[in-house]
Amino acid sequence: QSPLGSFLTGIKPRATFIQLAGHKGDFVSGQGGVIYKKSSQLEKAALEELMSDTLKHSVPLYFKPVMLRDEDNNPVEYLELQDLLCLFDDPSVMDVKMGVRTFQEVEVSKTKRRMDLLGKMVKLDPDEPSEEEKRVGITKARYMIFRERLSSTNTLGLRVEAIKRCGEKPRNDFQKVKDEDEVRKLLELYMPEDPALRRIVLRGILDKMTLLREKLTESAFFKYHELIGSSLLFIYDSTGAVGIWMIDFGKTSKTDSPLKHDVRWTMGTREDGYLIGFDNLARMLRSLSGA
Ligand code: ATP
Ligand code: MG
Ligand code: MG
C-alpha cells in the first residue's frame, strides 16, 4: 500500500494491485482499472509515442498525466496507466528485466578512476581487479559492467527480477542468478504445478512471445528507442488466461539512428541487446518440459 494512497481524496486504493519491483512510493492504485506511476520525462515521452505505435496493445494503456499531492502537499505528476492485473483473477506474475545492460551510457560516461568503487568490487570479488586497477581505482563503467556479469543480464540479455505465484508472497532475491540452468529453474518456478493448466499457460506464453516478436520488428518506436531497464511482465491465472506486456520506460530514450537490438553493446552504440534477451527467453521457455 502506497504512503500516498490516503492523500487521494475520493479514490480508494484497490486491494489487488501487486507491485513486484521498484520504489513503493512511486505507485498509487486507483479505481476502475487504473494505477498511477510517478512521472518522469523519459517514460512520459515514451508512453505518449507508444499510444500511436504498433506496440500500443503490448504495453499498458497510457491515459493521461495527473497531478497528485505528496505528504507535504506539494503537487507531483503521475502517469495514469491501465492496471494490467485487473484482467486476471488471483494472478501469478513475473517481471523479467530485458537487455544486456541496465544502465544508460550517460550514467557511466565519466572516465574518473574511483577507489570507492574499487573497494566495492573487491568486496564482491577480490580477484576481479587487475594490479593496475588496484593502484589507481576503477571507472563507474567498469564497476557497472562487472556488477551485471554477476547476474544473467550481461550473458543472456535478461534477468528475472521478481516472481509472485498466486496465493504466495513475491520473491525478488535473484540478483546473483547467472547461469542458464538457474534462470530456467526460475521460469519453471513461475509455472503452474497442475499439468493441464501448465500446458495451457505455456502454450499461451509461447504464442504471445511469437506475436510480440513480430510486433517488435514492425514497430517504429522500437527501431528508434534504446530500452534500458525495461521489463516484460508475465501474468496468468487459474482460468488459463495469459498476458505478456512491455513495461517500465523510465530509462527508454529516442535515438537518431535506428538500433539493431540484437547485437552486444559497446560504448557509443546505444545498443541495448533487447532482442538477444528476448530470443534467449523464448528459447528457454520453449525448452521447459511440456512445451
Ligand atoms: P524499477 O525501475 O526499479 O524496475 P519502477 O519504479 O520503474 O521500477 P516498474 O518496473 O514500472 O517500476 O513497475 C514495478 C512493478 O509494478 C512491476 O514489476 C509490476 O509488478 C508492477 N506494475 C508496473 N506497471 C504495472 C501495470 N501497468 N499494471 C500492473 N502492474 C504493474
Ligand atoms: Mg521495472
Ligand atoms: Mg524503472
Short mmCIF file of N, CA, C and O and ligand atoms in Angstrom, two decimals, residues 37 43 97 229 248-251, ligand 3:
data_model
loop_
_atom_site.label_atom_id
_atom_site.label_comp_id
_atom_site.label_asym_id
_atom_site.label_seq_id
_atom_site.Cartn_x
_atom_site.Cartn_y
_atom_site.Cartn_z
N LYS A 37 1.68 5.91 -11.80
CA LYS A 37 3.11 5.77 -11.57
C LYS A 37 3.75 7.15 -11.61
O LYS A 37 3.42 7.96 -12.49
N GLU A 43 9.82 8.43 -19.46
CA GLU A 43 8.71 7.48 -19.51
C GLU A 43 7.46 8.11 -20.12
O GLU A 43 6.75 7.47 -20.90
N LYS A 97 13.57 -8.40 -16.47
CA LYS A 97 14.23 -7.18 -16.96
C LYS A 97 15.05 -7.52 -18.20
O LYS A 97 15.87 -8.43 -18.19
N GLY A 229 16.56 -1.11 -18.80
CA GLY A 229 15.83 -1.37 -17.55
C GLY A 229 14.34 -1.60 -17.75
O GLY A 229 13.56 -1.54 -16.81
N ASP A 248 7.76 -0.36 -17.97
CA ASP A 248 8.86 0.39 -17.39
C ASP A 248 9.77 1.05 -18.44
O ASP A 248 10.77 0.48 -18.86
N PHE A 249 9.39 2.28 -18.82
CA PHE A 249 10.14 3.02 -19.83
C PHE A 249 10.88 4.21 -19.22
O PHE A 249 11.15 5.20 -19.89
N GLY A 250 11.22 4.08 -17.93
CA GLY A 250 11.90 5.17 -17.21
C GLY A 250 13.30 5.48 -17.71
O GLY A 250 13.82 6.57 -17.47
N LYS A 251 13.92 4.51 -18.38
CA LYS A 251 15.26 4.76 -18.96
C LYS A 251 15.24 4.48 -20.46
O LYS A 251 16.25 4.04 -21.02
MG MG B 3 12.10 1.69 -13.86
#
